[in-house]
Amino acid sequence: MVLDADSDKILWDHDGVTALMPASNVKLATATAALTVLGPEHRFTTRVVYGHGTLPLVGGGDRTLSSADLAELAKAAVAD
């Protein structure tokens, strides 16, 4: 299931109401390690880099990135 972080509107769903077992317990260990090393206040960010006629996104795992955020990133990148 893919949700819009601002509105909680479902953007895409494939058996989203079906409870499933996690793919592996390694994810739990990874999450624990990330919280231990980075801390609970750490935020991942996505940035845009303009150069050579392209405007690529450099993803950082930001799950709250919205269309409005993308537009703002693009404007900021072109302005620099």
Coordinates of N, CA and C in Angstrom, one line a residue:
M1 N 0.8 -1.2 0.0 CA 0.0 0.0 0.0 C 0.9 1.2 0.0
V2 N 0.5 2.2 -0.8 CA 1.3 3.5 -0.9 C 0.3 4.6 -0.5
L3 N 0.7 5.3 0.6 CA -0.2 6.4 1.1 C 0.5 7.7 0.9
D4 N -0.4 8.7 0.6 CA 0.0 10.1 0.6 C 0.3 10.5 2.1
A5 N 1.5 11.0 2.4 CA 1.8 11.3 3.8 C 1.0 12.4 4.3
D6 N 0.6 13.4 3.5 CA -0.2 14.5 4.0 C -1.6 14.2 4.3
S7 N -2.2 13.5 3.4 CA -3.7 13.3 3.5 C -4.1 11.9 3.9
D8 N -3.1 11.0 4.0 CA -3.3 9.5 4.2 C -4.2 8.9 3.2
K9 N -4.3 9.5 2.0 CA -5.1 8.9 0.9 C -4.3 7.8 0.3
I10 N -5.0 6.7 0.0 CA -4.3 5.5 -0.6 C -4.1 5.9 -2.1
L11 N -2.8 5.8 -2.5 CA -2.4 6.1 -3.9 C -2.4 4.8 -4.7
W12 N -2.0 3.7 -4.0 CA -1.9 2.4 -4.7 C -2.0 1.3 -3.7
D13 N -2.7 0.3 -4.0 CA -2.9 -0.8 -3.1 C -2.9 -2.2 -3.8
H14 N -2.3 -3.1 -3.2 CA -2.4 -4.5 -3.7 C -2.5 -5.4 -2.4
D15 N -3.7 -5.9 -2.1 CA -3.9 -6.7 -0.9 C -3.5 -6.0 0.3
G16 N -3.7 -4.7 0.4 CA -3.3 -3.9 1.6 C -3.9 -4.3 2.9
V17 N -5.1 -4.9 2.9 CA -5.8 -5.3 4.1 C -5.4 -6.7 4.6
T18 N -4.6 -7.4 3.8 CA -4.2 -8.8 4.1 C -3.0 -8.7 5.0
A19 N -3.1 -9.3 6.2 CA -2.0 -9.3 7.1 C -1.0 -10.4 6.7
L20 N 0.3 -10.0 6.6 CA 1.3 -10.9 6.1 C 2.5 -10.9 7.1
M21 N 3.2 -12.0 7.1 CA 4.4 -12.1 7.9 C 5.5 -11.2 7.3
P22 N 6.4 -10.6 8.1 CA 7.5 -9.9 7.5 C 8.4 -10.8 6.7
A23 N 9.0 -10.2 5.6 CA 9.9 -11.0 4.8 C 11.0 -11.6 5.5
S24 N 11.5 -10.9 6.5 CA 12.6 -11.5 7.3 C 12.7 -10.7 8.6
N25 N 13.3 -11.3 9.6 CA 13.5 -10.7 10.9 C 14.7 -9.8 10.8
V26 N 15.5 -9.9 9.7 CA 16.7 -9.0 9.6 C 16.2 -7.5 9.6
K27 N 15.0 -7.3 9.1 CA 14.5 -5.9 9.0 C 14.4 -5.3 10.5
L28 N 14.0 -6.2 11.4 CA 13.9 -5.7 12.8 C 15.3 -5.4 13.3
A29 N 16.3 -6.2 13.0 CA 17.7 -5.9 13.5 C 18.2 -4.6 12.8
T30 N 17.9 -4.4 11.5 CA 18.3 -3.3 10.8 C 17.7 -2.0 11.4
A31 N 16.4 -2.1 11.7 CA 15.7 -0.9 12.3 C 16.3 -0.6 13.7
T32 N 16.5 -1.6 14.4 CA 17.1 -1.4 15.8 C 18.5 -0.8 15.7
A33 N 19.3 -1.3 14.7 CA 20.7 -0.7 14.5 C 20.6 0.8 14.1
A34 N 19.7 1.0 13.1 CA 19.5 2.4 12.6 C 19.1 3.4 13.8
L35 N 18.1 2.9 14.6 CA 17.7 3.8 15.7 C 18.8 4.0 16.7
T36 N 19.6 2.9 16.9 CA 20.7 3.0 17.9 C 21.8 4.0 17.4
V37 N 22.1 3.9 16.1 CA 23.2 4.7 15.6 C 22.7 6.1 15.2
L38 N 21.6 6.2 14.6 CA 21.1 7.5 14.1 C 20.3 8.2 15.1
G39 N 19.6 7.5 15.9 CA 18.7 8.1 16.9 C 17.3 8.3 16.4
P40 N 16.3 8.4 17.3 CA 14.9 8.5 16.8 C 14.6 9.8 16.2
E41 N 15.4 10.8 16.3 CA 15.1 12.2 15.7 C 15.7 12.3 14.4
H42 N 16.5 11.3 13.9 CA 17.1 11.5 12.6 C 16.0 11.5 11.5
R43 N 16.3 12.4 10.5 CA 15.4 12.5 9.4 C 16.2 12.3 8.1
F44 N 15.6 11.5 7.2 CA 16.2 11.3 5.9 C 15.7 12.4 5.0
T45 N 16.6 12.9 4.1 CA 16.1 14.0 3.2 C 16.4 13.6 1.7
T46 N 15.6 14.2 0.9 CA 15.8 14.1 -0.6 C 16.2 15.4 -1.1
R47 N 17.2 15.5 -2.0 CA 17.6 16.7 -2.6 C 17.6 16.6 -4.1
V48 N 17.6 17.8 -4.7 CA 17.7 17.8 -6.2 C 19.0 18.5 -6.6
V49 N 19.7 18.0 -7.6 CA 20.9 18.6 -8.0 C 20.8 18.9 -9.5
Y50 N 21.0 20.2 -9.8 CA 20.9 20.5 -11.2 C 22.3 20.6 -11.8
G51 N 22.4 20.0 -13.0 CA 23.7 20.1 -13.7 C 23.7 19.3 -15.0
H52 N 24.4 19.9 -16.0 CA 24.5 19.2 -17.3 C 23.1 19.0 -17.9
G53 N 22.2 19.9 -17.7 CA 20.9 19.9 -18.3 C 19.9 18.9 -17.7
T54 N 20.3 18.3 -16.5 CA 19.4 17.3 -15.9 C 19.0 17.8 -14.5
L55 N 18.0 17.3 -13.9 CA 17.5 17.6 -12.6 C 17.2 16.3 -11.8
P56 N 18.3 15.6 -11.4 CA 18.0 14.3 -10.7 C 17.7 14.5 -9.3
L57 N 16.9 13.6 -8.8 CA 16.6 13.5 -7.3 C 17.7 12.6 -6.7
V58 N 18.2 13.0 -5.6 CA 19.1 12.2 -4.9 C 18.4 11.8 -3.6
G59 N 17.8 10.6 -3.7 CA 16.9 10.1 -2.7 C 17.6 9.7 -1.4
G60 N 16.9 10.0 -0.3 CA 17.5 9.7 1.0 C 16.5 8.9 1.9
G61 N 15.5 8.4 1.2 CA 14.5 7.6 2.0 C 13.4 8.4 2.6
D62 N 13.1 9.6 2.1 CA 12.2 10.5 2.7 C 10.8 10.1 2.3
R63 N 10.0 9.4 3.2 CA 8.7 8.9 2.8 C 7.6 9.9 2.8
T64 N 7.9 11.1 3.3 CA 6.9 12.2 3.4 C 7.1 13.2 2.2
L65 N 7.9 12.8 1.2 CA 8.1 13.7 0.1 C 6.8 13.8 -0.7
S66 N 6.3 15.0 -1.0 CA 5.1 15.2 -1.7 C 5.4 15.9 -3.0
S67 N 4.3 16.0 -3.8 CA 4.5 16.7 -5.1 C 4.9 18.2 -4.9
A68 N 4.3 18.8 -3.9 CA 4.6 20.2 -3.6 C 6.1 20.3 -3.2
D69 N 6.6 19.3 -2.4 CA 8.0 19.3 -2.1 C 8.9 19.2 -3.3
L70 N 8.5 18.3 -4.2 CA 9.3 18.1 -5.4 C 9.4 19.4 -6.2
A71 N 8.2 20.1 -6.3 CA 8.2 21.4 -7.1 C 9.1 22.4 -6.4
E72 N 9.1 22.5 -5.1 CA 9.9 23.4 -4.3 C 11.4 23.0 -4.5
L73 N 11.7 21.7 -4.4 CA 13.1 21.3 -4.6 C 13.6 21.7 -6.0
A74 N 12.8 21.5 -7.0 CA 13.2 21.9 -8.4 C 13.4 23.4 -8.5
K75 N 12.5 24.2 -8.0 CA 12.7 25.6 -8.0 C 14.0 26.0 -7.3
A76 N 14.3 25.5 -6.2 CA 15.5 25.8 -5.4 C 16.8 25.4 -6.2
A77 N 16.7 24.2 -6.8 CA 17.9 23.7 -7.5 C 18.2 24.6 -8.7
V78 N 17.2 25.0 -9.5 CA 17.4 25.9 -10.6 C 17.8 27.3 -10.2
A79 N 17.4 27.8 -9.1 CA 17.7 29.1 -8.6 C 19.2 29.1 -8.2
D80 N 19.7 28.0 -7.7 CA 21.2 27.9 -7.3 C 22.0 27.9 -8.5

